[in-house]
PDB file of C-alpha atoms in Angstrom:
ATOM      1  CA  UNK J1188    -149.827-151.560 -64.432  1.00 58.00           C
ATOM      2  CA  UNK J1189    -146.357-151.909 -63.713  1.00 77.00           C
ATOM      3  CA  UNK J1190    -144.140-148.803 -64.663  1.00 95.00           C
ATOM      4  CA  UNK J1191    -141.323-149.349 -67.032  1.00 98.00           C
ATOM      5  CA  UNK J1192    -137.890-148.123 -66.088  1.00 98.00           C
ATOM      6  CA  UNK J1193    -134.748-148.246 -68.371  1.00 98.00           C
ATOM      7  CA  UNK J1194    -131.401-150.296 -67.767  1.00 98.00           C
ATOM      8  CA  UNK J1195    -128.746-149.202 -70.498  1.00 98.00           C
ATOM      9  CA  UNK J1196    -126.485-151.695 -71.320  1.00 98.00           C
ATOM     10  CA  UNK J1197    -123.575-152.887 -74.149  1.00 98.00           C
ATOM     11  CA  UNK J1198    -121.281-155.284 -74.498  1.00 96.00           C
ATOM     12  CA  UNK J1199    -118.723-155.588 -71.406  1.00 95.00           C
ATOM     13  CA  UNK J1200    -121.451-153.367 -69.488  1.00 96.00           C
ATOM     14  CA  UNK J1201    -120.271-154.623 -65.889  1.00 96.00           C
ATOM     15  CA  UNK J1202    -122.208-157.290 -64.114  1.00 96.00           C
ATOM     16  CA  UNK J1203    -123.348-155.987 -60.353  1.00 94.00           C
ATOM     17  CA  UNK J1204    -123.581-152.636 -62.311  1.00 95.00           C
ATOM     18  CA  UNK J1205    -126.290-154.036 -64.275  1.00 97.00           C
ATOM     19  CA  UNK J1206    -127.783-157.191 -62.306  1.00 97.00           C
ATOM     20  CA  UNK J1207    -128.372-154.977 -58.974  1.00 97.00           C
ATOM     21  CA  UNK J1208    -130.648-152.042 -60.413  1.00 97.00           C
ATOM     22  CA  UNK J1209    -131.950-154.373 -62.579  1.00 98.00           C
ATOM     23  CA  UNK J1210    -133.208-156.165 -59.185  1.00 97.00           C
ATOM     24  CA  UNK J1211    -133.643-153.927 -57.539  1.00 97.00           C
ATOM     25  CA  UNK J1212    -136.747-151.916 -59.453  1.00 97.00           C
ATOM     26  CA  UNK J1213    -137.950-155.144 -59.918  1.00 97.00           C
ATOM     27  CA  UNK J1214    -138.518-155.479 -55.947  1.00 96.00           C
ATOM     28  CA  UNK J1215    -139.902-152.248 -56.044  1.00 96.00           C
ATOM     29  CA  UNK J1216    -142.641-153.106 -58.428  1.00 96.00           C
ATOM     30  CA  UNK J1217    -141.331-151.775 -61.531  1.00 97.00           C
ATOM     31  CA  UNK J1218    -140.810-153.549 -65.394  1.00 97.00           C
ATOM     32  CA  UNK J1219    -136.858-153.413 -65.840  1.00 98.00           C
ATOM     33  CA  UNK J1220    -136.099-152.809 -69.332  1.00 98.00           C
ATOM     34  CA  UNK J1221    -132.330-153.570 -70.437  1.00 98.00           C
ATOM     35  CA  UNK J1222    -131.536-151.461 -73.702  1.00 98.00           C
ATOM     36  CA  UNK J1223    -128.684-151.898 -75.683  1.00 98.00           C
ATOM     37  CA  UNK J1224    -128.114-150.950 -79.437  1.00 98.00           C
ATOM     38  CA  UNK J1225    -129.722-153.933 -80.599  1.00 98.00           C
ATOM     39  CA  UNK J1226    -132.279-156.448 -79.098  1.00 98.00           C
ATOM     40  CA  UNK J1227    -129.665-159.104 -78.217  1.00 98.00           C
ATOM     41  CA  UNK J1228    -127.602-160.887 -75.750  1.00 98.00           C
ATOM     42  CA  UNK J1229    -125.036-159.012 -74.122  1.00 97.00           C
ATOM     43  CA  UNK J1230    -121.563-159.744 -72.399  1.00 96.00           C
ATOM     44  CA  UNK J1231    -121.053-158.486 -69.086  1.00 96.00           C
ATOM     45  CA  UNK J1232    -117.931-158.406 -67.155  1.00 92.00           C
ATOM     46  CA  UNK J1233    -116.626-158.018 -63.605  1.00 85.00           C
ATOM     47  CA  UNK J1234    -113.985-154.859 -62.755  1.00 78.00           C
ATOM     48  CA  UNK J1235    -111.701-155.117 -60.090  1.00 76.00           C
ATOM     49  CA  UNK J1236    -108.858-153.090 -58.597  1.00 71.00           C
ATOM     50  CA  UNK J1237    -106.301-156.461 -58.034  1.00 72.00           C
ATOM     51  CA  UNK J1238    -103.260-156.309 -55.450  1.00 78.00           C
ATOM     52  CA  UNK J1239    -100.531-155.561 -57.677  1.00 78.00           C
ATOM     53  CA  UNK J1240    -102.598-154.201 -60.709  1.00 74.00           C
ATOM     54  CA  UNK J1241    -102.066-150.102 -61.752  1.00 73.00           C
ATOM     55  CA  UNK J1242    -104.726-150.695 -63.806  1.00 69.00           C
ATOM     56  CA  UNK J1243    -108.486-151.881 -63.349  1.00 72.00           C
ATOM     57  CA  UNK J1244    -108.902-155.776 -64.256  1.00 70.00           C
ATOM     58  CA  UNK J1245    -111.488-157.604 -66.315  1.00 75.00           C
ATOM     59  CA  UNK J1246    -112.967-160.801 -66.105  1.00 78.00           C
ATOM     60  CA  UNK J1247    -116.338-162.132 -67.901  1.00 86.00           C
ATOM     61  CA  UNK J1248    -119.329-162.193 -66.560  1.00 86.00           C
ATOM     62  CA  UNK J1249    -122.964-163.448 -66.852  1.00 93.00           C
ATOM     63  CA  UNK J1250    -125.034-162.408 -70.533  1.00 97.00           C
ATOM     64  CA  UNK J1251    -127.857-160.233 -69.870  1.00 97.00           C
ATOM     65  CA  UNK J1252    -130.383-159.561 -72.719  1.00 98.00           C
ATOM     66  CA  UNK J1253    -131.175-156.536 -74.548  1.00 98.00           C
ATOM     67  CA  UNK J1254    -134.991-156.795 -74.918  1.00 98.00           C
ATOM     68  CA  UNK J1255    -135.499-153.858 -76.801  1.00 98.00           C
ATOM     69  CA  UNK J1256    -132.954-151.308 -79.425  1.00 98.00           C
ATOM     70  CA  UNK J1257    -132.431-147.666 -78.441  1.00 98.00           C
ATOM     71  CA  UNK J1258    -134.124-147.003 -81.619  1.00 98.00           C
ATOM     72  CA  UNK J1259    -137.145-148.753 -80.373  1.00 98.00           C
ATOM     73  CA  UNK J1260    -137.717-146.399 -77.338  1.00 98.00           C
ATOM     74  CA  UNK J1261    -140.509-144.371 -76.951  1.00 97.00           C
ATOM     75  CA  UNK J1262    -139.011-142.395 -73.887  1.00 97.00           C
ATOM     76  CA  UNK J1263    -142.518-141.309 -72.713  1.00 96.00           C
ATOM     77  CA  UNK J1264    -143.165-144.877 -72.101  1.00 96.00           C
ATOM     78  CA  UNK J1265    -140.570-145.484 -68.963  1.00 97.00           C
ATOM     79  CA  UNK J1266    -140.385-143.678 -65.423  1.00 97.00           C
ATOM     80  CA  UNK J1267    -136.676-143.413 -65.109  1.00 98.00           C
ATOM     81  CA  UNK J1268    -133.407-144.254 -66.724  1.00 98.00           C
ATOM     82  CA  UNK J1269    -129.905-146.169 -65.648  1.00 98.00           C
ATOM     83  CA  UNK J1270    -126.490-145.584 -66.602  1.00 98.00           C
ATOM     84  CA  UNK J1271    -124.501-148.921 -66.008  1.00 97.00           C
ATOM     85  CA  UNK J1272    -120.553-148.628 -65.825  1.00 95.00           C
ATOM     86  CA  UNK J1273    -118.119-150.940 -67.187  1.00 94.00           C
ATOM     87  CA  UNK J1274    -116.525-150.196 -70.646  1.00 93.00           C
ATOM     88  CA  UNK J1275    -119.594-150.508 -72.392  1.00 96.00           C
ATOM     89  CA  UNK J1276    -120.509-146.497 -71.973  1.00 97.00           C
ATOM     90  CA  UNK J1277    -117.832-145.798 -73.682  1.00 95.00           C
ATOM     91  CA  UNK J1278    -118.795-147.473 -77.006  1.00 96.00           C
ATOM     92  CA  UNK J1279    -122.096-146.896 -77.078  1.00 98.00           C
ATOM     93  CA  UNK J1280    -122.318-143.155 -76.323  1.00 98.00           C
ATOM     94  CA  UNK J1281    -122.203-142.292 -79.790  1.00 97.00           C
ATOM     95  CA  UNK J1282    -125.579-143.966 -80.751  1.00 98.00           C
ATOM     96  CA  UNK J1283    -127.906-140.968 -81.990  1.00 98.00           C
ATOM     97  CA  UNK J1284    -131.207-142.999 -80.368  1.00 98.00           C
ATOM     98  CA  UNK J1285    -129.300-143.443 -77.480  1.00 98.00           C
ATOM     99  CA  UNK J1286    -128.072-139.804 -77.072  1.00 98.00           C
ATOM    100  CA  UNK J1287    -131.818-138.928 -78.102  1.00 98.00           C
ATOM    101  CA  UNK J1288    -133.299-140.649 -75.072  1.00 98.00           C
ATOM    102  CA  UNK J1289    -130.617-139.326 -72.594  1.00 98.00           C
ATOM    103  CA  UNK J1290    -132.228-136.219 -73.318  1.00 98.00           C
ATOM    104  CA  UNK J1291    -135.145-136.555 -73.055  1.00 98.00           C
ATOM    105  CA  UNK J1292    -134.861-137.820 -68.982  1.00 98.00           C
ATOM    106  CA  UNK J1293    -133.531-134.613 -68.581  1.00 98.00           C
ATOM    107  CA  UNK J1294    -135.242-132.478 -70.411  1.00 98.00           C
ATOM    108  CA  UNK J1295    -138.093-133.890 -68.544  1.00 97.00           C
ATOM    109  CA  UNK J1296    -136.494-134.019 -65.059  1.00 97.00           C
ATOM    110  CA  UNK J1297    -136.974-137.938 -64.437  1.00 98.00           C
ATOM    111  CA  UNK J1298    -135.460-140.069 -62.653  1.00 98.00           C
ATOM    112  CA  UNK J1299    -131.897-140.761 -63.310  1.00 98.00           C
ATOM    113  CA  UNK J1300    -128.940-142.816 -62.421  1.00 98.00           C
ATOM    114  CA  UNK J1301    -125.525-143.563 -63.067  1.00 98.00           C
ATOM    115  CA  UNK J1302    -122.632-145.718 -61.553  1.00 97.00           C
ATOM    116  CA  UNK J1303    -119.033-146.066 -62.491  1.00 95.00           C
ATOM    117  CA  UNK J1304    -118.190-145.370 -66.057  1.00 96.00           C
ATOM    118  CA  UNK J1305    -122.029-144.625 -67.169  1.00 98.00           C
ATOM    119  CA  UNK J1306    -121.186-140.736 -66.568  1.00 98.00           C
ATOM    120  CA  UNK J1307    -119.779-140.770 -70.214  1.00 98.00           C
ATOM    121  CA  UNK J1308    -123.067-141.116 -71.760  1.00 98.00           C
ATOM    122  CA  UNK J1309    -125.055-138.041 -70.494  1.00 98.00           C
ATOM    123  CA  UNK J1310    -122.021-136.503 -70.676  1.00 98.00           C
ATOM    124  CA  UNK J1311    -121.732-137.289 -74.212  1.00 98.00           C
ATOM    125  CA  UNK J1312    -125.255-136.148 -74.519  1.00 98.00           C
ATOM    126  CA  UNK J1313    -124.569-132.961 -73.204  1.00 98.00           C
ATOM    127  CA  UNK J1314    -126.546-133.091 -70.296  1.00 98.00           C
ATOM    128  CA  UNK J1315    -124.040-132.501 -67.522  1.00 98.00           C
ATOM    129  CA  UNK J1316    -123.500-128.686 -67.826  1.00 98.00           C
ATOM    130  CA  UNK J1317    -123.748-127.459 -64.290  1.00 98.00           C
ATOM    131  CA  UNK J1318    -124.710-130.658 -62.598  1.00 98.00           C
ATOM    132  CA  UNK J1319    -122.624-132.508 -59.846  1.00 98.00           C
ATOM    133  CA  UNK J1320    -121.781-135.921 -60.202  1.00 98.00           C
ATOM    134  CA  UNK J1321    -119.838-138.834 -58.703  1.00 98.00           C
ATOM    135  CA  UNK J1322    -117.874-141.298 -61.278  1.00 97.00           C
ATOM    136  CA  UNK J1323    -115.094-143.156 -61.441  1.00 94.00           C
ATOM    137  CA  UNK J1324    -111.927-140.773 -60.944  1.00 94.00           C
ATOM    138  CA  UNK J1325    -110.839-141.742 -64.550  1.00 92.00           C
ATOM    139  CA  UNK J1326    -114.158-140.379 -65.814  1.00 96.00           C
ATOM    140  CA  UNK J1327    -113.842-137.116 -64.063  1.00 97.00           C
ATOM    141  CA  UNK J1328    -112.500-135.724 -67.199  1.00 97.00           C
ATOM    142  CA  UNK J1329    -115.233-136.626 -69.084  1.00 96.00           C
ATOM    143  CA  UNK J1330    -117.577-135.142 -67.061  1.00 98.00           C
ATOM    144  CA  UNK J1331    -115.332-131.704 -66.400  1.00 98.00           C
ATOM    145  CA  UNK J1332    -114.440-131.460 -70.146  1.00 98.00           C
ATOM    146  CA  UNK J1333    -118.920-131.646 -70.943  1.00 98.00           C
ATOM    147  CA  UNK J1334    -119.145-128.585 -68.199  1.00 98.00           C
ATOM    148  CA  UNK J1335    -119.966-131.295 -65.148  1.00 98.00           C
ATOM    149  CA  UNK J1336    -118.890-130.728 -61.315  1.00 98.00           C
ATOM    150  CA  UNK J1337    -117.576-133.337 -59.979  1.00 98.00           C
ATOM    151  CA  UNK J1338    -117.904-135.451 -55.938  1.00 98.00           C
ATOM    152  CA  UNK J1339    -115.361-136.886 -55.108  1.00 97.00           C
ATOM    153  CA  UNK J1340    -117.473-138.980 -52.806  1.00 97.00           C
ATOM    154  CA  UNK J1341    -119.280-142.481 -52.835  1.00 97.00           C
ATOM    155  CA  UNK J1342    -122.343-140.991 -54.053  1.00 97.00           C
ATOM    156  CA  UNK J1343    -124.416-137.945 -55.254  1.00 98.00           C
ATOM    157  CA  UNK J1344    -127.872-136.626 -55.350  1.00 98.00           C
ATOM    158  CA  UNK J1345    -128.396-133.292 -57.489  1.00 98.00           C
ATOM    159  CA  UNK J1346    -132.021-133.057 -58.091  1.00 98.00           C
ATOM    160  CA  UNK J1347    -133.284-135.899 -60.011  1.00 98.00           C
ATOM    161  CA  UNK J1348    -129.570-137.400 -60.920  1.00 98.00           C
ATOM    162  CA  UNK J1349    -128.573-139.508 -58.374  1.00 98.00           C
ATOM    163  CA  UNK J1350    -124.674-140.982 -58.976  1.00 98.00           C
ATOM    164  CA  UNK J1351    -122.169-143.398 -57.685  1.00 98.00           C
ATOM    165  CA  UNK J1352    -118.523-144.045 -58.225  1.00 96.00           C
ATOM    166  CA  UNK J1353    -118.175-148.237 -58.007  1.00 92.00           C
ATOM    167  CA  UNK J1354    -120.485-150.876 -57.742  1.00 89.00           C
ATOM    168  CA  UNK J1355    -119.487-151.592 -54.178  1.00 90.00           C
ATOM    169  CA  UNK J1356    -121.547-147.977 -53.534  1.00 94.00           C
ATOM    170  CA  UNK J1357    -125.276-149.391 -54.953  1.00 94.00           C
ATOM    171  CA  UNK J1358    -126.546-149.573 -51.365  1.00 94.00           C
ATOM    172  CA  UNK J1359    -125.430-146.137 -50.315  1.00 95.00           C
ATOM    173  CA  UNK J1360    -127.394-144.368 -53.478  1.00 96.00           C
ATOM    174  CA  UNK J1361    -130.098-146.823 -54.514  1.00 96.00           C
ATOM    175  CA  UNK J1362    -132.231-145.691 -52.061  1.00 96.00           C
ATOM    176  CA  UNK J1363    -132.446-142.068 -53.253  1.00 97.00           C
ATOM    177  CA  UNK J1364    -133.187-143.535 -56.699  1.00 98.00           C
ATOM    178  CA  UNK J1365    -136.156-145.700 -55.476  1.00 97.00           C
ATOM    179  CA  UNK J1366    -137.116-142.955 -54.434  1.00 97.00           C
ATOM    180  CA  UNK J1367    -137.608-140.647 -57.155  1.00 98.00           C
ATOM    181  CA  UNK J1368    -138.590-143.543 -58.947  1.00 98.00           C
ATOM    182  CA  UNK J1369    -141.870-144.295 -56.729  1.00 97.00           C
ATOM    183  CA  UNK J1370    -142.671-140.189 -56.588  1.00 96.00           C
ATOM    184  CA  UNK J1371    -142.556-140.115 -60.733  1.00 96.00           C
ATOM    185  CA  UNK J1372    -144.605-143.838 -60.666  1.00 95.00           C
ATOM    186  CA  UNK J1373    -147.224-141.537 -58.211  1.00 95.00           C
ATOM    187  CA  UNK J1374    -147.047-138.526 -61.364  1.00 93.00           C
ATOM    188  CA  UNK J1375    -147.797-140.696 -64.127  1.00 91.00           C
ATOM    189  CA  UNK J1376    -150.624-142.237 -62.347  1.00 90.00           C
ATOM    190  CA  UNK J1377    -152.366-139.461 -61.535  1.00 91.00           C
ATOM    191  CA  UNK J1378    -151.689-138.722 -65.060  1.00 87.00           C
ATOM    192  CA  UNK J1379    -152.962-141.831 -66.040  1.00 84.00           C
ATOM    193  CA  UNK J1380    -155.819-140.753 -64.220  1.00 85.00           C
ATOM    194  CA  UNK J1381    -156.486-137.430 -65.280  1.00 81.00           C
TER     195      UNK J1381
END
């Protein structure tokens, strides 16, 4: 039985964001399952810092499908839960289902991760009170303002949330992820067993 893991997503969610968890649980032996508000296809996009640029810029990126609808998740189902950046978070962190299964990962202490600008949606949730996480610096007022500590480094690991600032940081966090990931895949099938 492959265990089912979570990749939240919305238009202009941003493309390694997305495409390298997605992967990477995949390599690891577990189902990825993009979400987005509705079962669709989804535009992704590519952020960059450019030479000359105060600002981040956009380009497009690949389309990713949404195979299933927030309101269509049974949060019991999955083993852990991503947070891709981009602008995307910011738009969809007002979806009630979405909010919904947000907390329930940490009410339950699974396995979570965010990158970039995904820190708006647990935030949002109001799951951040007390817990450290890295974002992007422009987020760290998001994740203040919802009672959040912020690291002002690469990466974070505070108990089951694990956290990155960029996408150029996957390989310096995924690891820690993984490896929540495998110890909850371990729970549920003794579980499973039980």
């Amino acid at each position: 039985m492959l265990h089912k893991v979570l990749i939240v997503i919305g238009d202009a969610t941003e493309t390694v964001d997305t495409l390298y968890p997605f992967l990477r649980v995949q390599e690891e032996g577990f189902q990825a399952v993009v979400a987005g508000p509705e079962r669709r296809r989804y535009n992704m996009v590519m952020h960059e810092h450019t030479a000359g640029w105060d600002i981040t810029r956009e380009w497009e990126g690949y389309k990713i499908d949404a195979e299933i609808a927030f309101r269509d998740i049974d949060p019991a189902e999955y083993a852990g839960i991503f947070f891709s950046g981009g602008r995307a978070p910011e738009y969809i962190r007002e979806d009630p289902d979405l909010i919904r299964v947000t907390q329930y990962f940490f009410e339950k202490n699974k396995p979570i991760a965010s990158v970039c600008h995904g820190v708006e949606i647990p935030a949002r949730a109001g799951c951040v009170k007390g817990r450290r996480m890295s974002c992007v610096p422009k987020c760290r007022f998001d994740l203040e303002v919802c009672g959040g500590i912020y690291e002002d480094a690469p990466f974070c690991v505070d108990g089951n949330l694990v956290s990155a600032m960029y996408w150029n940081h996957h390989h310096l966090y995924m690891k820690a992820w993984i490896g929540l990931l495998e110890a909850e895949r371990q729970a549920m099938q003794q579980r499973d067993a039980a």
